[in-house]
CSV table of C-alpha atoms and ligand atoms in Angstrom, one decimal:
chain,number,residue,atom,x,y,z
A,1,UNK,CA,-8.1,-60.7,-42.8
A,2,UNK,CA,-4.5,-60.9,-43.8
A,3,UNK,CA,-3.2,-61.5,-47.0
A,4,UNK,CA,0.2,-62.1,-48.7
A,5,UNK,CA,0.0,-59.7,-51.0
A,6,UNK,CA,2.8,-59.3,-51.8
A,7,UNK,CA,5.5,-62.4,-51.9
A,8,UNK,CA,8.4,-63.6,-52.9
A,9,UNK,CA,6.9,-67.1,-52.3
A,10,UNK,CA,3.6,-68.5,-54.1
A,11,UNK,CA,0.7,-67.6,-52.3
A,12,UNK,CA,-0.4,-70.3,-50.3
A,13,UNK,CA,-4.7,-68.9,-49.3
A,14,UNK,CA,-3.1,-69.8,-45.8
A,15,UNK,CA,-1.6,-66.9,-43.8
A,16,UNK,CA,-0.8,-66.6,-40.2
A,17,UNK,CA,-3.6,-63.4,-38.9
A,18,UNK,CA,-1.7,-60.6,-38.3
A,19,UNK,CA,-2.3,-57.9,-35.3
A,20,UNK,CA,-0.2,-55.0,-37.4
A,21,UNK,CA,-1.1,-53.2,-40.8
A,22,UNK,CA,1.8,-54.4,-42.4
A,23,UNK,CA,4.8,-56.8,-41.8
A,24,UNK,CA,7.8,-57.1,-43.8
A,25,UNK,CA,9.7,-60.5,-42.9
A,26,UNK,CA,13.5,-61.0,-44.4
A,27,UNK,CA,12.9,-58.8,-47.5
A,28,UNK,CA,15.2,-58.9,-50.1
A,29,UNK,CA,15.5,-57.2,-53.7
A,30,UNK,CA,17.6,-57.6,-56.3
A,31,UNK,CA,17.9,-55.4,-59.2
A,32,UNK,CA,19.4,-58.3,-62.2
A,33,UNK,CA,21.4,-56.8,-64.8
A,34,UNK,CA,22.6,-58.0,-68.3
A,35,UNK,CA,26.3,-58.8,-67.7
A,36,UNK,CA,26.3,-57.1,-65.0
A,37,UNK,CA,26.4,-57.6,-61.1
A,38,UNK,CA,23.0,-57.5,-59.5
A,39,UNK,CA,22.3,-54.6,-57.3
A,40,UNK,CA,21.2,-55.7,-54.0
A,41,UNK,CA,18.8,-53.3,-53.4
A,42,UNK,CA,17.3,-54.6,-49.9
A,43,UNK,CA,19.2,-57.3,-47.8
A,44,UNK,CA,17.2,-58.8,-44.9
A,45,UNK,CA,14.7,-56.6,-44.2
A,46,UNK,CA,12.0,-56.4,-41.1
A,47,UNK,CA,9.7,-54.0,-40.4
A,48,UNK,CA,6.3,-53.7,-39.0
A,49,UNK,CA,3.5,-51.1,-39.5
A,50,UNK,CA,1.0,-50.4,-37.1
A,51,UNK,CA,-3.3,-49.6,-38.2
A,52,UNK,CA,-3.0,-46.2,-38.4
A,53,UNK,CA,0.5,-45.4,-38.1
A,54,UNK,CA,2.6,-43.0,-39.8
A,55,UNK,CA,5.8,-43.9,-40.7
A,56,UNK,CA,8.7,-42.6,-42.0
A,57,UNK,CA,11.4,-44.1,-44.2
A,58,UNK,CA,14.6,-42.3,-44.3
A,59,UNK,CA,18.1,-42.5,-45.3
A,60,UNK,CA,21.0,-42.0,-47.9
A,61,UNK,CA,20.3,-41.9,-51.5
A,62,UNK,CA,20.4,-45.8,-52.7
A,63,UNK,CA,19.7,-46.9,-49.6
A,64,UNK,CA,16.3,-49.1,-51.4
A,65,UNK,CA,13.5,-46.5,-50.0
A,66,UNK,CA,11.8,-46.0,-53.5
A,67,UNK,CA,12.4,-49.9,-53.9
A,68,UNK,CA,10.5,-50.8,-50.6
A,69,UNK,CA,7.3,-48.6,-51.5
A,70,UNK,CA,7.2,-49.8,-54.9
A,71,UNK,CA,7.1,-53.8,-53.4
A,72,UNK,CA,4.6,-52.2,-50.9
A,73,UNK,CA,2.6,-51.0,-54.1
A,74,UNK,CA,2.7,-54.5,-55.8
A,75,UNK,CA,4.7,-52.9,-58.1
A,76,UNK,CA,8.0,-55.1,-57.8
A,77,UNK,CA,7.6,-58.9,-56.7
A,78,UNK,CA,10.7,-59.4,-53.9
A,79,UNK,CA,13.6,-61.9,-54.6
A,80,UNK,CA,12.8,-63.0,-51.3
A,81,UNK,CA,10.8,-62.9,-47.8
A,82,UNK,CA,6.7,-61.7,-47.4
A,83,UNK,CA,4.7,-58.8,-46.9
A,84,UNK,CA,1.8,-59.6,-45.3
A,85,UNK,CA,-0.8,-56.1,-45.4
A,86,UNK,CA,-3.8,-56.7,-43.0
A,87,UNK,CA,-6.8,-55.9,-45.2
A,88,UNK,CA,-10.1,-54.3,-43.3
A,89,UNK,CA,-12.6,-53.4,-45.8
A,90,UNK,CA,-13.6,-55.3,-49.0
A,91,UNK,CA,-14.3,-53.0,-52.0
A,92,UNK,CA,-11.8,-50.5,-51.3
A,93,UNK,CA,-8.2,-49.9,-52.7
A,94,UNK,CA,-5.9,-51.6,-50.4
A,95,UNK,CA,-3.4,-49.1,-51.0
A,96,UNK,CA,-2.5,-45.6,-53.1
A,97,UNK,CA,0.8,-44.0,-54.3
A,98,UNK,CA,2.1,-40.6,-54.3
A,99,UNK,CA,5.2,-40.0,-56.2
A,100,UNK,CA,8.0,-37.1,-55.9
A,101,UNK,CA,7.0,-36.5,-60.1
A,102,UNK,CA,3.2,-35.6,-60.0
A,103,UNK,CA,2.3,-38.7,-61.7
A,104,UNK,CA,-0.8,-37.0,-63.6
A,105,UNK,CA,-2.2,-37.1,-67.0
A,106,UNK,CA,-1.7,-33.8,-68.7
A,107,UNK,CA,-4.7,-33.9,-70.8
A,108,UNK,CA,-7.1,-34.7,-68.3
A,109,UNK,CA,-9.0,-31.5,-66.5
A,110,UNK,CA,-7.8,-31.7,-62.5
A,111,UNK,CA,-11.1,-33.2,-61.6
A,112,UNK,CA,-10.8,-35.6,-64.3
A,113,UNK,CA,-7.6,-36.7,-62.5
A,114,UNK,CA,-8.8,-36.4,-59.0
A,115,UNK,CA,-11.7,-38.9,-60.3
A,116,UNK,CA,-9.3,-41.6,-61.8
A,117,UNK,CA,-9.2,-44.1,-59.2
A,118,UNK,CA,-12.9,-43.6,-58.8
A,119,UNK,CA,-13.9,-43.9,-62.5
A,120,UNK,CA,-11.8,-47.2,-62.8
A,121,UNK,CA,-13.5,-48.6,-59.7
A,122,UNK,CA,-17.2,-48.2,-61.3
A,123,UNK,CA,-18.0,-45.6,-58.8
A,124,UNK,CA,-21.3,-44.0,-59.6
A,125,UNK,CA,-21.0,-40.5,-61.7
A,126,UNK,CA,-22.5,-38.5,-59.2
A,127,UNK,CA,-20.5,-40.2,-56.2
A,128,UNK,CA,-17.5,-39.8,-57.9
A,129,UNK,CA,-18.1,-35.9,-59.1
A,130,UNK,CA,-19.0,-35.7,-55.4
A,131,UNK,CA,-15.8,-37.3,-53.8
A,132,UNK,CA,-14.2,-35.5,-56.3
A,133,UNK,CA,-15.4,-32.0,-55.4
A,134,UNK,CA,-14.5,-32.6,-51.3
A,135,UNK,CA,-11.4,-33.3,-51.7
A,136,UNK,CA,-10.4,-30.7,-54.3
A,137,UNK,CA,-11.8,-28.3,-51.9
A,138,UNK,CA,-10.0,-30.0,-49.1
A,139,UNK,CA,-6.6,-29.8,-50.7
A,140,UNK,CA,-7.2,-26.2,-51.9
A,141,UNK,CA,-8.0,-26.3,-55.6
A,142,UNK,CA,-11.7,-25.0,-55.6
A,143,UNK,CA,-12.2,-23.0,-58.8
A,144,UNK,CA,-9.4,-25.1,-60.5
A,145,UNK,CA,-11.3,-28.1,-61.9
A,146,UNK,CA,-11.4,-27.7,-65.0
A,147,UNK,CA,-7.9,-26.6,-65.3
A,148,UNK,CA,-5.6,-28.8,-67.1
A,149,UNK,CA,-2.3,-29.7,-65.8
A,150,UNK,CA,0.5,-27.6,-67.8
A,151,UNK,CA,-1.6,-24.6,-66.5
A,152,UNK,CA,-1.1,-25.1,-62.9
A,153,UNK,CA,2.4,-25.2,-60.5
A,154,UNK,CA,4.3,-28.0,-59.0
A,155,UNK,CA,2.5,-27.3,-55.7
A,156,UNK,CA,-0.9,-27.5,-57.5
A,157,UNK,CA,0.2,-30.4,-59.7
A,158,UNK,CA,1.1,-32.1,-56.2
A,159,UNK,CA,-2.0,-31.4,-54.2
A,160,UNK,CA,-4.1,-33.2,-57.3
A,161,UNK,CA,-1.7,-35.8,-56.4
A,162,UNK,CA,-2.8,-35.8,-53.1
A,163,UNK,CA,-6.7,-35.5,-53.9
A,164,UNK,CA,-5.9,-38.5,-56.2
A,165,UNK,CA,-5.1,-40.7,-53.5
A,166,UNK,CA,-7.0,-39.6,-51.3
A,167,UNK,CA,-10.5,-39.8,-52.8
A,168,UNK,CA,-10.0,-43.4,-53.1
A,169,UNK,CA,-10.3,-43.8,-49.5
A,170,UNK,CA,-7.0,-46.8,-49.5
A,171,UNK,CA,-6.5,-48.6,-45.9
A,172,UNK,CA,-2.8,-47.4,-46.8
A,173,UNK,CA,-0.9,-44.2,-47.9
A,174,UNK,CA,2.2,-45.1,-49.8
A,175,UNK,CA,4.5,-41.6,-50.2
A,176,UNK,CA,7.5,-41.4,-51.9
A,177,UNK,CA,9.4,-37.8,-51.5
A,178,UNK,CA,5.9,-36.3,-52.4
A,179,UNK,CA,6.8,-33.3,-51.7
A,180,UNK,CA,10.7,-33.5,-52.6
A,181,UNK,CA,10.2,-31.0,-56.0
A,182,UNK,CA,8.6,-28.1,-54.0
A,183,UNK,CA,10.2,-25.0,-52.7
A,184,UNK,CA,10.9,-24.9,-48.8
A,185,UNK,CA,7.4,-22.8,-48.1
A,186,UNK,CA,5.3,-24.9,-50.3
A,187,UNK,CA,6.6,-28.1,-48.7
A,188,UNK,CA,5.6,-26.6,-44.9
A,189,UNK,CA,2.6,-25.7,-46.3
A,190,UNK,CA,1.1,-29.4,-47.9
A,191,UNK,CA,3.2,-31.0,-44.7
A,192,UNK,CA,0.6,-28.8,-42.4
A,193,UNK,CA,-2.2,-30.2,-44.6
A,194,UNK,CA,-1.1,-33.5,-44.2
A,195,UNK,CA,-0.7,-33.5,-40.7
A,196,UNK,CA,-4.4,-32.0,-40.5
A,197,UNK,CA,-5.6,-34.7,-43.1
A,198,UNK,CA,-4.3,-37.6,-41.1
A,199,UNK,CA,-6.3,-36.1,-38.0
A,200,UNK,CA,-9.0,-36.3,-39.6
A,201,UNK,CA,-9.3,-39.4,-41.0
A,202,UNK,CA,-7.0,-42.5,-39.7
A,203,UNK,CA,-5.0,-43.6,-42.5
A,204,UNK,CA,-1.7,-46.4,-42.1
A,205,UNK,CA,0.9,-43.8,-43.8
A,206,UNK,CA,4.1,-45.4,-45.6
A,207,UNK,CA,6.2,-42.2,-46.1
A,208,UNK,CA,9.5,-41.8,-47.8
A,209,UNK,CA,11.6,-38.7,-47.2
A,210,UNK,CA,15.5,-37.7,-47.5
A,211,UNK,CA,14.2,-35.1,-44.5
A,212,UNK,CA,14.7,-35.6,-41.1
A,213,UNK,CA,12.7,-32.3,-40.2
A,214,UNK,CA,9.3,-33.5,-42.1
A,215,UNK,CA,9.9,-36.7,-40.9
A,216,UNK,CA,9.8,-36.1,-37.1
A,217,UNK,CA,6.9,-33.6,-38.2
A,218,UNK,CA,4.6,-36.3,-39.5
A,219,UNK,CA,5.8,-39.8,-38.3
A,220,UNK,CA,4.8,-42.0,-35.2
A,221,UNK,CA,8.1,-43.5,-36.3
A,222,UNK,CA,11.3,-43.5,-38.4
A,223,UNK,CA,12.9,-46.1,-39.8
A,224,UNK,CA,16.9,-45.6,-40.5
A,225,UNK,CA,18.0,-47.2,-43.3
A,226,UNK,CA,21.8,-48.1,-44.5
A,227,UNK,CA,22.8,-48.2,-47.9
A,228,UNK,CA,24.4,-50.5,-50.3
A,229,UNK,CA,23.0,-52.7,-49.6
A,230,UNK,CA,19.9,-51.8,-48.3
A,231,UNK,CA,19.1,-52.3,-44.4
A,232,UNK,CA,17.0,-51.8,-41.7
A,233,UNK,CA,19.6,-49.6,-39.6
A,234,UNK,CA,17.4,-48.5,-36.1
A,235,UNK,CA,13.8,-47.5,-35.5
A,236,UNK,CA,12.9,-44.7,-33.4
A,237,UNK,CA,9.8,-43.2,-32.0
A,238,UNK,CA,8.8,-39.6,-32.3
A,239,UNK,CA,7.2,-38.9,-28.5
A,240,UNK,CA,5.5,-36.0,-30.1
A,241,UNK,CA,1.2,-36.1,-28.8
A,242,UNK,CA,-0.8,-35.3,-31.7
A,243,UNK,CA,-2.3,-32.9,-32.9
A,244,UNK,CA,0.8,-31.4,-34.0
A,245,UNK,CA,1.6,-28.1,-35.8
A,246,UNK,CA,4.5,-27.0,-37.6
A,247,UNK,CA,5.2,-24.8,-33.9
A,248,UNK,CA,6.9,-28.1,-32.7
A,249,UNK,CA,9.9,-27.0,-34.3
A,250,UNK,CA,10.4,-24.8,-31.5
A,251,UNK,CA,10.5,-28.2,-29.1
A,252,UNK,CA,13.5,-28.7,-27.8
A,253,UNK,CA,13.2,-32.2,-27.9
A,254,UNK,CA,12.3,-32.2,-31.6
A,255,UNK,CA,15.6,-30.1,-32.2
A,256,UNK,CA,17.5,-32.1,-30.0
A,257,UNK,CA,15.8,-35.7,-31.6
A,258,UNK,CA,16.8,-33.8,-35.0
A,259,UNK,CA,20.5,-33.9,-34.1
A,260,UNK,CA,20.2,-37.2,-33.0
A,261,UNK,CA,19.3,-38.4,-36.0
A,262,UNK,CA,21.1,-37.1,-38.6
A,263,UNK,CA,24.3,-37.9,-36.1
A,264,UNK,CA,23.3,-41.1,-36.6
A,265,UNK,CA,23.1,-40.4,-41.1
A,266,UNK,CA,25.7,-38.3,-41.6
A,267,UNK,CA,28.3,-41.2,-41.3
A,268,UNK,CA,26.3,-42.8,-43.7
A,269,UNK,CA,26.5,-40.8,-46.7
A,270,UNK,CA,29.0,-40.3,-48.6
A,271,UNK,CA,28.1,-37.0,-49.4
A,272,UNK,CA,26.8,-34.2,-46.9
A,273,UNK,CA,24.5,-33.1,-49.6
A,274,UNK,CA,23.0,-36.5,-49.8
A,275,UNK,CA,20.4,-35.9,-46.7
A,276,UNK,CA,18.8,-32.7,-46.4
A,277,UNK,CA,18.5,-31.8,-42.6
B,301,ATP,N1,16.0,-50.4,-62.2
B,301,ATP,C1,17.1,-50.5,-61.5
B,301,ATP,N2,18.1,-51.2,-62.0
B,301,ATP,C2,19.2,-51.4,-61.3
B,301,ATP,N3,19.5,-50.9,-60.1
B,301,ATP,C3,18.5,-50.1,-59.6
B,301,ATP,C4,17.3,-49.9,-60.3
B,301,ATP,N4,16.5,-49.1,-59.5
B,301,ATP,C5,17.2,-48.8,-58.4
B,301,ATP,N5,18.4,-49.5,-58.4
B,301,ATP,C6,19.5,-49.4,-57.4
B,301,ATP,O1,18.9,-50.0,-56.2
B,301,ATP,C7,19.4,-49.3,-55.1
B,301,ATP,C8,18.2,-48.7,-54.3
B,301,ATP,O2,17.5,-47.8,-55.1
B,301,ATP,P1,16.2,-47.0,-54.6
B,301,ATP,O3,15.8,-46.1,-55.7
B,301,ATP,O4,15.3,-47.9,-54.0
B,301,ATP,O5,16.9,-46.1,-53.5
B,301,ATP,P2,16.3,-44.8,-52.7
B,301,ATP,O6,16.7,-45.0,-51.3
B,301,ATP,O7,14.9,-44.6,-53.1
B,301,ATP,O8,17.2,-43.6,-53.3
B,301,ATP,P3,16.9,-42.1,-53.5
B,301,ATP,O9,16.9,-41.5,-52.1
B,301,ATP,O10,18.0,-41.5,-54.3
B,301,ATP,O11,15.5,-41.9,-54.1
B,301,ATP,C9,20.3,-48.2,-55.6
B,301,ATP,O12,21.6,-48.6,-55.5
B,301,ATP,C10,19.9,-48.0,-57.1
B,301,ATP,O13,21.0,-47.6,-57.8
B,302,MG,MG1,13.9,-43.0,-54.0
């Protein structure tokens, strides 16, 4: 069943069925500001998202990345054009965020966090300790439920993130940077457990990133965007079969595809520093 969940238009109860998870037709945002000019965020944007796909959103700083997922997340309303998300399963969260700033409660106990979306959903008590306890173990925390935030490090903090959002069991990932604030091991690590979670368990994965290594790592596909203002620039498969490991690397294709892509950024920022290889 498809929906226009999200629109710039009023929703009409009669949308056009569509065959892909999500599709984004002639998206536009506008940031208003008070005697100011608007900032035009996104200009014109399609893009479609296959069930089950992974894809990647990258490009310059500003270029309206953080702006599309937060539309995606029903977060922002767009100043103009549709999304239209294909919904499967009745009763379960269409879709879960995971921010770069672990976006937990500091006086809740990790499992207390892991079982938010749960709790709010009326999930049964022993279901939801349940739920709670697989994926804890699942993203490494066994032993560290009862532990409260301030006690535990940014990787930890992240991977209750990650538990969070995925005990819910959402027909869509939405990932902003999630893994942005960790240091350079940390970050291979949860992209390893990533990659295993999404064999596992076919999710439709919405994933923001300033890196084009990670995103050739994870994605089906990459979307290039261009900044100010925001556009679709080129979309580009990754030929990689899964399952993959982190040994791709080593591919020269992925090396080569690597190059290829950050040719095709580098005279779009204005700053080298602006996209991290
Ligand atoms: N609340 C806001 N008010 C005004 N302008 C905004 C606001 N939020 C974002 N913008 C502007 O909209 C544009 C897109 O911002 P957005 O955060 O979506 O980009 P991004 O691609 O996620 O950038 P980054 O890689 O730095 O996270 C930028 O020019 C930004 O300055
Ligand atoms: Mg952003």
């Amino acid at each position: 069943m498809t929906e226009a969940v999200r629109s710039g238009l009023p929703p009409t109860g009669d949308v056009a069925p569509i065959a892909d998870k999500i599709r984004i037709e002639g998206l536009s945002y506008r940031y208003r500001r008070r005697g100011r000019e608007d900032v035009v965020a996104l200009d014109d944007v399609d893009l479609t998202v296959g069930r089950g796909e992974f894809l990647s959103v990258a490009g310059p700083s500003g270029c309206g990345k953080s702006t599309l997922l937060r539309v995606l997340a029903g977060l922002q309303k767009p100043t103009a054009g549709v999304v239209r998300i294909n919904r499967e399963r009745r009763g379960r969260p269409l879709v879960a965020p995971v921010f770069q700033e672990y976006s937990i409660f500091p006086w809740r106990s990790v499992e207390a966090n892991v079982r938010l979306g749960l709790d709010a959903a009326g999930v049964d008590r022993s279901e939801a300790r349940r739920r709670s306890q697989e994926w804890i173990e699942r993203v490494g925390l066994a032993g560290f439920e009862k532990a409260l935030p301030g006690n535990l490090s940014g990787g930890m903090k992240q991977r209750v993130a990650l538990a969070r959002a995925f005990v819910v069991e959402p027909e869509i990932l939405l990932m902003d940077e999630p893994f942005a604030a960790l240091d350079a091991q940390l970050r291979k690590v949860l992209q390893e457990e990533l990659l295993a979670i999404v064999r596992e368990h076919t999710y439709t994965v919405f994933f923001v990133t300033h890196n084009l290594d990670e995103a050739i790592l994870l994605s089906d596909r990459i979307a290039l965007m261009s900044a100010r203002p925001g556009r679709m620039r080129r979309i580009v498969d990754v030929p990689f079969a899964r399952p993959r490991s982190a040994e791709l690397r080593k591919d020269p294709e992925f090396v080569r595809l690597e190059e290829e892509l950050w040719a095709d950024l580098k005279g779009d920022v204005e700053t080298i520093e602006e996209v991290v290889r």
